[in-house]
Coordinates of C-alpha atoms and ligand atoms in Angstrom, one line a residue:
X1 CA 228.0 141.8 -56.1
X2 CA 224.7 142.2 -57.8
X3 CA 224.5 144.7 -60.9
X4 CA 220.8 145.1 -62.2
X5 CA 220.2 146.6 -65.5
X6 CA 217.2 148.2 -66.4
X7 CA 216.0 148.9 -70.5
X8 CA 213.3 149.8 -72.2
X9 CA 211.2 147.1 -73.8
X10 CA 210.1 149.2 -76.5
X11 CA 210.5 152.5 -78.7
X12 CA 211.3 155.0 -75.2
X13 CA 209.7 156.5 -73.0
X14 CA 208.1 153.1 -70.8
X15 CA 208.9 155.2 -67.7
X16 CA 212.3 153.7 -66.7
X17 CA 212.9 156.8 -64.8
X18 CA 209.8 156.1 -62.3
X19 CA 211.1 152.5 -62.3
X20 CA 214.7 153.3 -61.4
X21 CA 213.6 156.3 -59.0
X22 CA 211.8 153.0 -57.1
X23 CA 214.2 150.9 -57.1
X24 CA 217.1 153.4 -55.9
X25 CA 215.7 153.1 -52.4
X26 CA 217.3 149.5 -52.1
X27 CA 220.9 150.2 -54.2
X28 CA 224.0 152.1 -53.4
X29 CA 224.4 153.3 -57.0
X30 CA 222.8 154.5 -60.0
X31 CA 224.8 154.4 -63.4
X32 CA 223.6 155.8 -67.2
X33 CA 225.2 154.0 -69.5
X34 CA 223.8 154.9 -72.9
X35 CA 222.6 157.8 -74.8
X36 CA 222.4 161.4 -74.2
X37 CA 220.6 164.8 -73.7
X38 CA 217.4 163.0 -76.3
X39 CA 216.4 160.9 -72.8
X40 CA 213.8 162.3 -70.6
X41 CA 213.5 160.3 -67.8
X42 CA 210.3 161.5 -65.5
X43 CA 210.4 161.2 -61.8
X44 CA 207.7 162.2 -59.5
X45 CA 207.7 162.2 -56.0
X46 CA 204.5 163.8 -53.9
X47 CA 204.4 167.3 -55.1
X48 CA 207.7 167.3 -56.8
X49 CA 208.6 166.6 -60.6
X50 CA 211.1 166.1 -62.3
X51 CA 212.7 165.3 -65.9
X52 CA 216.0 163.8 -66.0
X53 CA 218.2 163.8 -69.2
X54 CA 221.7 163.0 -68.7
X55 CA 221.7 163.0 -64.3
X56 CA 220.6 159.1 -63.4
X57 CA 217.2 159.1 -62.2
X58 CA 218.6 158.3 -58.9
X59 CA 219.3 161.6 -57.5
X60 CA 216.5 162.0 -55.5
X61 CA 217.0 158.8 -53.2
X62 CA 220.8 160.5 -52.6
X63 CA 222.8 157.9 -54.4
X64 CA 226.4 157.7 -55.6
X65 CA 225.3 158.8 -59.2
X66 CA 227.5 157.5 -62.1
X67 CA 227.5 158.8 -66.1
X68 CA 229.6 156.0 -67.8
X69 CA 231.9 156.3 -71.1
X70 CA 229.0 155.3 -73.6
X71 CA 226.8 158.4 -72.5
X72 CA 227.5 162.0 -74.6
X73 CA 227.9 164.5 -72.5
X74 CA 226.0 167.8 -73.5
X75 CA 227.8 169.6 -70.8
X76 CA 225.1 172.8 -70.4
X77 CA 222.2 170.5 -69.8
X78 CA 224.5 168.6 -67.1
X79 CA 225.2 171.8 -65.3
X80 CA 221.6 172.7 -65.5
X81 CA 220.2 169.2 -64.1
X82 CA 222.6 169.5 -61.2
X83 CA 221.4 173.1 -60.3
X84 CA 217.7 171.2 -60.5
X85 CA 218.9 168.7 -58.4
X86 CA 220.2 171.5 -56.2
X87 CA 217.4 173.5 -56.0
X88 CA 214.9 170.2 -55.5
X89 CA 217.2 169.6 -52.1
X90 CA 218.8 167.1 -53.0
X91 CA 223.2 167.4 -53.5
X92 CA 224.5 164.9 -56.1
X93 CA 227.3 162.9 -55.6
X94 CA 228.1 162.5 -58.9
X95 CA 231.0 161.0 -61.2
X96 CA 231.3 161.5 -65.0
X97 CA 233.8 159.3 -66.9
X98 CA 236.2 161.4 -68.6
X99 CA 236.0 158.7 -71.6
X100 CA 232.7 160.0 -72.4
X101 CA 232.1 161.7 -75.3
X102 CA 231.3 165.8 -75.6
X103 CA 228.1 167.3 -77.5
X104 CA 229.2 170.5 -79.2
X105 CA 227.3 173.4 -80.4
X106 CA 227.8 172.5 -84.0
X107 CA 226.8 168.7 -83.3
X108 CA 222.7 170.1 -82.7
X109 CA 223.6 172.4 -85.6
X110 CA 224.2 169.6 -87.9
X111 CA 221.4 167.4 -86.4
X112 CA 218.9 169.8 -86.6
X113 CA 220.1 169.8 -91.0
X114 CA 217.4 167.8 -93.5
X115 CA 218.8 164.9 -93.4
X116 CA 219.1 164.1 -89.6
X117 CA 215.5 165.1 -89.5
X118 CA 214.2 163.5 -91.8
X119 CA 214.7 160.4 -88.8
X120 CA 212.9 162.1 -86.5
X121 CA 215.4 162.6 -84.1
X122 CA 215.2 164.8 -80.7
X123 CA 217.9 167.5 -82.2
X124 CA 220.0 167.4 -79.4
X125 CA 223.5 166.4 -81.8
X126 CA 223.4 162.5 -80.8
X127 CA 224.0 160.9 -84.1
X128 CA 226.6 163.7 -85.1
X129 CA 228.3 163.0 -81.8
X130 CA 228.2 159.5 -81.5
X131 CA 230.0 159.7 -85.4
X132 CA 232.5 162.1 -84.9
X133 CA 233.6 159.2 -81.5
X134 CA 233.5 156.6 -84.5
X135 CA 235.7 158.7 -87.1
X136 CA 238.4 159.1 -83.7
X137 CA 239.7 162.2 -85.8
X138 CA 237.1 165.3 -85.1
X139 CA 236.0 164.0 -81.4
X140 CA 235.9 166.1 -77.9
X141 CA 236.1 163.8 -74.9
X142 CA 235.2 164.7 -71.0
X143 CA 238.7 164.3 -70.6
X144 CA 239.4 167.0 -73.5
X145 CA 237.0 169.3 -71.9
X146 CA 238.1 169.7 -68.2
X147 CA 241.8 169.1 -69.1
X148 CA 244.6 171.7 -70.1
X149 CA 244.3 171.4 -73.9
X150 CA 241.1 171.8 -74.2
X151 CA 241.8 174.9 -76.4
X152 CA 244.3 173.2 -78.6
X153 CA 241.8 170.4 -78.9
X154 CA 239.3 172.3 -80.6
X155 CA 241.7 174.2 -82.6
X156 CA 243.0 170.3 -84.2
X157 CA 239.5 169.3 -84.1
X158 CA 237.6 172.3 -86.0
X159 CA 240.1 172.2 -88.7
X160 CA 239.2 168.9 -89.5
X161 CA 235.5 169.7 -88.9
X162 CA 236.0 172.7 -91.5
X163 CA 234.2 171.8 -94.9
X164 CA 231.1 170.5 -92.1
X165 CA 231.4 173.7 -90.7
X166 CA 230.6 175.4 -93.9
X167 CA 228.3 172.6 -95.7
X168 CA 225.8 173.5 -92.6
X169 CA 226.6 177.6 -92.8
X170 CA 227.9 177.6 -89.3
X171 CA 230.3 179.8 -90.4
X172 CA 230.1 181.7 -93.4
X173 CA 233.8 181.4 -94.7
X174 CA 237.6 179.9 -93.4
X175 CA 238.5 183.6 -92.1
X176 CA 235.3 183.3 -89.2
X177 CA 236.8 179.6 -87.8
X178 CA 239.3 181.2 -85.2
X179 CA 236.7 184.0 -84.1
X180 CA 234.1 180.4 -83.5
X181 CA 236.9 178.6 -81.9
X182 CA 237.3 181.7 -79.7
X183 CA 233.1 181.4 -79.0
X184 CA 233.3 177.9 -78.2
X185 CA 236.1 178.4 -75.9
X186 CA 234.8 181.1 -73.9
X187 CA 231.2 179.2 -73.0
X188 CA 232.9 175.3 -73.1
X189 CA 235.7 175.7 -71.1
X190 CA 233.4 177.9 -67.8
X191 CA 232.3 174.5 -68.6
X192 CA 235.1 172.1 -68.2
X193 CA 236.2 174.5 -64.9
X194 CA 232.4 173.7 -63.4
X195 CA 232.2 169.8 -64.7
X196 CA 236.3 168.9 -63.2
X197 CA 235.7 168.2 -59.5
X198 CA 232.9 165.8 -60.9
X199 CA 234.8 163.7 -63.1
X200 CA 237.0 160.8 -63.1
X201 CA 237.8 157.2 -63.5
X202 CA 234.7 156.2 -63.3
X203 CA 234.8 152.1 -64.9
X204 CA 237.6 151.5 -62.2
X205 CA 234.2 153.5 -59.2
X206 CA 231.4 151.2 -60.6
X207 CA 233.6 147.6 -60.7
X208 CA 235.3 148.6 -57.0
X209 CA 231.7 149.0 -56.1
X210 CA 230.4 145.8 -57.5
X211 CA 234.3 143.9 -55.8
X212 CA 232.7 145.4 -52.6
X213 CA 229.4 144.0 -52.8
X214 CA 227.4 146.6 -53.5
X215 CA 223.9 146.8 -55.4
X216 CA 224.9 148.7 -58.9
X217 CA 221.9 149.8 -60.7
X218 CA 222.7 150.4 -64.6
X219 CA 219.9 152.6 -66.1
X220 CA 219.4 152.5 -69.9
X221 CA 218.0 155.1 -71.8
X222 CA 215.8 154.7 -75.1
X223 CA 214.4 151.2 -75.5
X224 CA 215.9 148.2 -77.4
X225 CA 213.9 149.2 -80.6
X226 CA 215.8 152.3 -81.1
X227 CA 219.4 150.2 -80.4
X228 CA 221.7 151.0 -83.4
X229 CA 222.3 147.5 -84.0
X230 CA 219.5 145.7 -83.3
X231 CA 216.2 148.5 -83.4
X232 CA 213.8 149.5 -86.2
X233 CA 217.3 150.8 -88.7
X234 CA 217.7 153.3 -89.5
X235 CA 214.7 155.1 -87.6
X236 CA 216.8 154.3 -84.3
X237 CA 218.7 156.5 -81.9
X238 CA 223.3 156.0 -82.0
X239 CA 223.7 154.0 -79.6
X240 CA 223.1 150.5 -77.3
X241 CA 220.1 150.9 -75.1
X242 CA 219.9 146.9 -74.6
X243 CA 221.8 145.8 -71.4
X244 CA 225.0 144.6 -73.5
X245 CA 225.4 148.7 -73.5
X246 CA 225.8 148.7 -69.6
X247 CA 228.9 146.6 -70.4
X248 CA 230.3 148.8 -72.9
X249 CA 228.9 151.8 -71.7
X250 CA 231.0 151.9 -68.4
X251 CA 233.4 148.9 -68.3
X252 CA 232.3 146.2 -66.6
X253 CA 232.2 142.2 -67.5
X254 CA 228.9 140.5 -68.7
X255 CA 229.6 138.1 -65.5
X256 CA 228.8 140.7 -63.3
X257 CA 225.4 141.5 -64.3
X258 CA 222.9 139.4 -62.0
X259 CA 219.4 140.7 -63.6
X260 CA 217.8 142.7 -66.3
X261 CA 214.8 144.4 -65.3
X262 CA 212.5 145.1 -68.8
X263 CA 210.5 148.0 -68.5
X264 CA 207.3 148.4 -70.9
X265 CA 204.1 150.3 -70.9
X266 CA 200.8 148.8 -71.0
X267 CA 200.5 149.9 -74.4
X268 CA 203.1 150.9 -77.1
X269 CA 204.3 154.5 -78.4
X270 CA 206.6 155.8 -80.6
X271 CA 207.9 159.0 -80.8
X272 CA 209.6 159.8 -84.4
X273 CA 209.0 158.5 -87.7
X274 CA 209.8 154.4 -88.2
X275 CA 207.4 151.6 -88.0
X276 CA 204.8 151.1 -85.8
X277 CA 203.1 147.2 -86.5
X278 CA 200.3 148.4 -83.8
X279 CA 199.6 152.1 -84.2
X280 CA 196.0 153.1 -83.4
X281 CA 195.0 155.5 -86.2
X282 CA 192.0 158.4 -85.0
X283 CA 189.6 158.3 -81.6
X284 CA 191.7 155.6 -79.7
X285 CA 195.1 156.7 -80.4
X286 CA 194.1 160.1 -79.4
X287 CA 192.3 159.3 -76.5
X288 CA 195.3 157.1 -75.0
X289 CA 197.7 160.2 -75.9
X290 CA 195.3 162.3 -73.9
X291 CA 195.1 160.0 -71.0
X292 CA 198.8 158.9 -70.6
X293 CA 200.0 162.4 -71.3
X294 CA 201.9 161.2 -74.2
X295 CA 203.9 164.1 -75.5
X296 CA 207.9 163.7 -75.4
X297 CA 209.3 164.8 -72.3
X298 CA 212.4 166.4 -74.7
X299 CA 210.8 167.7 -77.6
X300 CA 206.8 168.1 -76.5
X301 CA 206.0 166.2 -79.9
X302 CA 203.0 164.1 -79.5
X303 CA 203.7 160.1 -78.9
X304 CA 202.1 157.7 -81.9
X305 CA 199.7 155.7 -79.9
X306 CA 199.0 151.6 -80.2
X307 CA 198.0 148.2 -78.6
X308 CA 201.1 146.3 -76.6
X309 CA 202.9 144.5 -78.7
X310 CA 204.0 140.9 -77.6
X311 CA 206.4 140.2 -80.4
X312 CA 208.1 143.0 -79.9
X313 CA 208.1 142.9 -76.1
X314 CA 209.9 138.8 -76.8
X315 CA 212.2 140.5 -79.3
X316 CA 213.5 142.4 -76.2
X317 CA 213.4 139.5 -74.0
X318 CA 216.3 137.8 -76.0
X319 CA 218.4 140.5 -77.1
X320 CA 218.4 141.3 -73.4
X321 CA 218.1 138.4 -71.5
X322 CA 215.3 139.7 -69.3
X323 CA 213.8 138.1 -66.3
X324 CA 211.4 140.0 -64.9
X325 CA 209.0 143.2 -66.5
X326 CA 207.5 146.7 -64.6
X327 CA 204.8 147.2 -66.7
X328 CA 203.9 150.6 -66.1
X329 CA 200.8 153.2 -67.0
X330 CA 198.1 149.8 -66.6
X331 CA 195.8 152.9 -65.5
X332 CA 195.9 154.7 -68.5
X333 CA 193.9 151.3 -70.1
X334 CA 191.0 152.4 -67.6
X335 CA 187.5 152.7 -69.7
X336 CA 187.9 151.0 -72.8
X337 CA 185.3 148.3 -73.3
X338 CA 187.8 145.8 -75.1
X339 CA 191.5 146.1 -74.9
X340 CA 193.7 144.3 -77.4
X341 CA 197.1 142.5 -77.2
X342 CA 199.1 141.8 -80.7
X343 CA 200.0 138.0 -79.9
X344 CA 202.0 137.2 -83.4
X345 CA 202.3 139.1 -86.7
X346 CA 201.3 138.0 -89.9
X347 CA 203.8 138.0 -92.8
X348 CA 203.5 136.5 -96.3
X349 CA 200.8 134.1 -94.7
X350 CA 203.3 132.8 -91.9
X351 CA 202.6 133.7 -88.0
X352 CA 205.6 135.0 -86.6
X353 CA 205.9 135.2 -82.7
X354 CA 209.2 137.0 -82.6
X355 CA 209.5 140.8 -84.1
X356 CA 212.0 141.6 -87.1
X357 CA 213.7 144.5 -86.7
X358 CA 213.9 144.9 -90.6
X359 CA 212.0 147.6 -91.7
X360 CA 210.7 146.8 -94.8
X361 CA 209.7 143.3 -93.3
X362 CA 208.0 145.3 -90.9
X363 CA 205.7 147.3 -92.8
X364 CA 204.2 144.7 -94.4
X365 CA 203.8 142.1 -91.2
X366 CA 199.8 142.8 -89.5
X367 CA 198.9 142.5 -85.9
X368 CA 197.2 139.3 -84.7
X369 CA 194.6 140.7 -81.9
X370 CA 193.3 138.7 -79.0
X371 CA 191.1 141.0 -77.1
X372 CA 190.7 141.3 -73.7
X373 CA 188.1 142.7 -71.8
X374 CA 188.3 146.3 -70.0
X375 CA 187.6 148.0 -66.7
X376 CA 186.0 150.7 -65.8
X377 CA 187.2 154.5 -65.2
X378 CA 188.3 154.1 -61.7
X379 CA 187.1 158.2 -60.6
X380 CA 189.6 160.2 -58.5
X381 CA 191.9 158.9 -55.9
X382 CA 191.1 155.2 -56.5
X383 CA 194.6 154.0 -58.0
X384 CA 196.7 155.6 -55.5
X385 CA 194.1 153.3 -53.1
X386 CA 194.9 150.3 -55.1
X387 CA 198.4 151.0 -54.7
X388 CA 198.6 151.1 -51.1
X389 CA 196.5 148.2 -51.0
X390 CA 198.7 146.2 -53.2
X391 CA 197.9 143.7 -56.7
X392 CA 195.1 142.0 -55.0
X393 CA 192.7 145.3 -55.0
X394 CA 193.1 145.5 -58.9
X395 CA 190.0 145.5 -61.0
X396 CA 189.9 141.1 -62.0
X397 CA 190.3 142.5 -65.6
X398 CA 193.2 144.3 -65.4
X399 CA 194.8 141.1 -63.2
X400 CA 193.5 139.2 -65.9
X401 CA 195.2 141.5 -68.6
X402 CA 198.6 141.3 -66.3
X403 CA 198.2 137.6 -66.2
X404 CA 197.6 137.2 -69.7
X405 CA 200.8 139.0 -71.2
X406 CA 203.1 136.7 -68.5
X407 CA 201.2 133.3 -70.0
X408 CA 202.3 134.8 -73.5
X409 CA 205.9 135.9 -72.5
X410 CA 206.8 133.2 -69.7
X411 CA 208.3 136.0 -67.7
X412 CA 206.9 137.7 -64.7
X413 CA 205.4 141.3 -64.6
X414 CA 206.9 141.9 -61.3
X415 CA 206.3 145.7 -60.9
X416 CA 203.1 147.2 -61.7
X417 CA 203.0 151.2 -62.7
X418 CA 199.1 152.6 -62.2
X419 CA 200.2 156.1 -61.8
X420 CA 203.4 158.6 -62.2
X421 CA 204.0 159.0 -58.9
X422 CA 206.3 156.8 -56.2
X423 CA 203.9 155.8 -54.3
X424 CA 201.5 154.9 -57.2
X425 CA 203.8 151.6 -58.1
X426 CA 202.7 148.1 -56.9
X427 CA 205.1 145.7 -56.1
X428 CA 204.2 141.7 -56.3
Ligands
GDP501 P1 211.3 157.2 -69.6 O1 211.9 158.0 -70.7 O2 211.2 155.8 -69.9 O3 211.8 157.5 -68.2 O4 209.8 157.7 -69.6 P2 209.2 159.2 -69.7 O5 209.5 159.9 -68.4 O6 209.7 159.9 -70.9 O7 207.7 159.0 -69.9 C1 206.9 158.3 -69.0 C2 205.7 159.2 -68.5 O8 204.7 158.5 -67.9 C3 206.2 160.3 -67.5 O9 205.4 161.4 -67.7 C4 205.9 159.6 -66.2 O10 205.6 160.6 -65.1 C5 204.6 158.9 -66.5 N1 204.4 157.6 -65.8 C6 205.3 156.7 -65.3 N2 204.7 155.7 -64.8 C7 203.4 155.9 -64.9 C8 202.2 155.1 -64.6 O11 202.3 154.0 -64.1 N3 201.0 155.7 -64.8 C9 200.9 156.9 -65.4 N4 199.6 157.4 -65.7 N5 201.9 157.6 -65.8 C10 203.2 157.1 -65.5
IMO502 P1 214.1 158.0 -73.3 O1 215.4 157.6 -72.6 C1 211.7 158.1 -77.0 C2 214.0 158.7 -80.7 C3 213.7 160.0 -81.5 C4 214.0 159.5 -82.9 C5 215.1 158.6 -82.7 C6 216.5 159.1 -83.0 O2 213.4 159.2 -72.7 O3 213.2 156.8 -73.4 P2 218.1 160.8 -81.6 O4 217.9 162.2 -81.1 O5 218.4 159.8 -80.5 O6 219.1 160.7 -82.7 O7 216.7 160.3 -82.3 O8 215.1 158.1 -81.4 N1 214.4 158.9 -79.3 C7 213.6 158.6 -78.3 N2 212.3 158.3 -78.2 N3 212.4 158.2 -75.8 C8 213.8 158.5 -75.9 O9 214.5 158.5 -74.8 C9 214.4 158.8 -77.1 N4 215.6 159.1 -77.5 C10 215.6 159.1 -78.8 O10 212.4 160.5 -81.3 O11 212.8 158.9 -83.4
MG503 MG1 211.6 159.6 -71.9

């Protein structure tokens, strides 16, 4: 019965989609249990590439493929990724739960108003979603959408969404809401008709699975710093990205969960306004963002760049109960003289080993460096070498710098990331 969890360690983006795209080979079943159409999940195999948003970054290892009740649902970008999926070769096999949530046109309406942006956020009607499942009174479900009502729905719905509808021009007056209702029914429920044969019961799928022994793999999206409860508030995404969410998120007991997997980059980035102890200002920053290609895989916006951050990375630890890391992109480090790892903050003249998630504590804690020496640039073809040749043919420094962050966090880096591809993971 073994359920693995994967999260992100940090702000997104650590590459949990190359980790989970690995680590499909050996499970019967891959499960998104968080989030929405704001993850871009990257997987690259040989020549092909591709960016996963709602689809489980399993689809390419032909998997039972599972989207639980704590995902929302932007039904157009589902239909999309399973025509890529399609197109790639591959044929999903697929469940969504029909207690997940709907994104509607108006949702990325409203999140793309001042206020929602002044967060940062990816624009893709997350927050306004996520609310309108919390108020239970203005809310489209899966179930809503394929079902037989789905017209009446929005009908009871809209009216209650009315005064939003106007407050964000959507509509320019009461006498337009049936000829928008109309609009939205015409596009949503092609839709539902498309999304039906793939939806279902799909808590009572994943725990019949786990009952029957088989490896569940639970992929979270976002990392634990952007977790509504326990991230950077309020510069955080709407919902549970730690592996508590995989409970919620589908349905299944805590006791079923063998292992959390923590995924975290080499170095840290953020993407989006919020704290950031570690940022690299100028030269650095910009170089890293060059070399790691760190522009969002959703929005194209360019990452904030910094050192790893070790607090952070044991904030994650607990809230998630991790026991082993993939630390991934150790070959963007490549040709820096001295690499730096923040050990412990400093607030009000205290060391602090552990991050606070409070912002305004945050801004004022600073980085305590320990400094590391470099490797060289490696020159073309080398790291896809070292990966076939395993942990052993890694430059001593970089061994030393993997080395070093287990020592700090007592918990080992199992999986080692020195490229985007498949093949360019090492596995100790
Ligand atoms: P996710 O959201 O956590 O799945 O991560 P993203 O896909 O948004 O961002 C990770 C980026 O790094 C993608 O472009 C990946 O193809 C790439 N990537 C993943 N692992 C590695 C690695 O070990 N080295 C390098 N250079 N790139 C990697
Ligand atoms: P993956 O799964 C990185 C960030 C946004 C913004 C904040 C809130 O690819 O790691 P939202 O649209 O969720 O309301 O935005 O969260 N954010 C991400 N950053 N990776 C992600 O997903 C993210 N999903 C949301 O940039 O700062
Ligand atoms: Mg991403």
């Amino acid at each position: 019965m073994p359920g693995i969890v994967v999260v992100g360690m940090q702000f997104g983006d650590e590459s949990k989609g190359a980790v989970v795209d690995y680590m499909a080979k050996d499970v019967d079943m891959v499960v998104r249990f968080n989030g929405g159409a704001n993850a871009g999940h990257t997987v690259v195999v040989g020549d092909l590439k591709l960016k996963f948003r709602l689809m489980p970054s399993g689809a390419l290892r032909v998997k039972k493929l599972v989207i639980g009740n704590g995902v929302v649902v932007d039904p157009k970008v589902l239909l999309d990724e399973i025509e890529m999926v399609r197109n790639a070769g591959f044929e999903p096999d697929l469940l969504v739960s029909r207690k997940a949530h709907v994104v509607m046109p108006y949702h990325k309406i409203i999140d793309a108003g001042k206020v929602a942006s002044s967060l940062g956020t990816t624009r893709r009607g997350i927050g306004p979603t996520y609310s309108d499942k919390m108020r239970r009174t203005e809310a489209i479900r899966v179930n809503d959408l394929v079902g037989d009502n789905f017209l009446e729905k929005l009908r009871e719905v809209l009216k209650v969404k009315l005064h939003e509808l106007l407050a964000f021009n959507i509509i320019n007056d009461e006498n337009e809401l049936s000829e928008y209702i109309k609009r939205i029914y015409s596009e949503y429920s092609k839709y539902g008709d498309f999304l039906r044969p793939y939806t279902g019961n799909a808590s009572i799928l994943v725990n019949e699975a786990l009952d029957d022994g088989e490896t569940v793999l639970f992929e979270g999206a976002q990392g634990t710093l952007l977790d509504v409860d326990h991230g950077t508030y309020p510069y955080v995404t709407s919902s549970n990205p730690i592996a508590g969410g995989a409970c919620v998120g589908v349905g299944v007991g805590p006791t079923k969960i063998d292992k959390v997997i923590g995924v975290a980059k080499a170095y840290t980035t953020r993407v989006g306004t919020g704290p950031f102890v570690t940022e690299i200002h100028g030269g650095l920053g910009d170089k890293i963002r060059e070399r790691g290609g760190e522009y969002g895989t959703v929005t194209g916006r360019p990452r904030r760049c910094g050192w790893l951050d070790l607090p952070m990375l044991r904030y994650s630890i607990i809230l998630s109960d991790i026991s082993e890391i993939a630390l991934r992109k150790l070959d963007v480090l490549e040709g820096i003289d001295s690499i730096k790892v923040c050990v412990a903050y400093e607030f009000n003249g205290e060391e602090r080993e552990v991050m606070t998630p409070f912002v305004e504590e945050l801004e004022r804690c600073k980085p305590i460096y320990e400094e590391l020496e470099g490797w060289e640039e490696m020159g073309p073809g080398s790291w896809e070498r070292i990966a076939r040749q395993g942990y052993e043919a890694l430059p001593s420094q970089a061994k030393r710098y993997i080395e070093f962050i287990e020592e700090q966090l007592s918990v080992p880096i199992k999986m080692i990331g020195v490229g985007p591809k498949r093949e360019t993971t090492i596995v100790r």
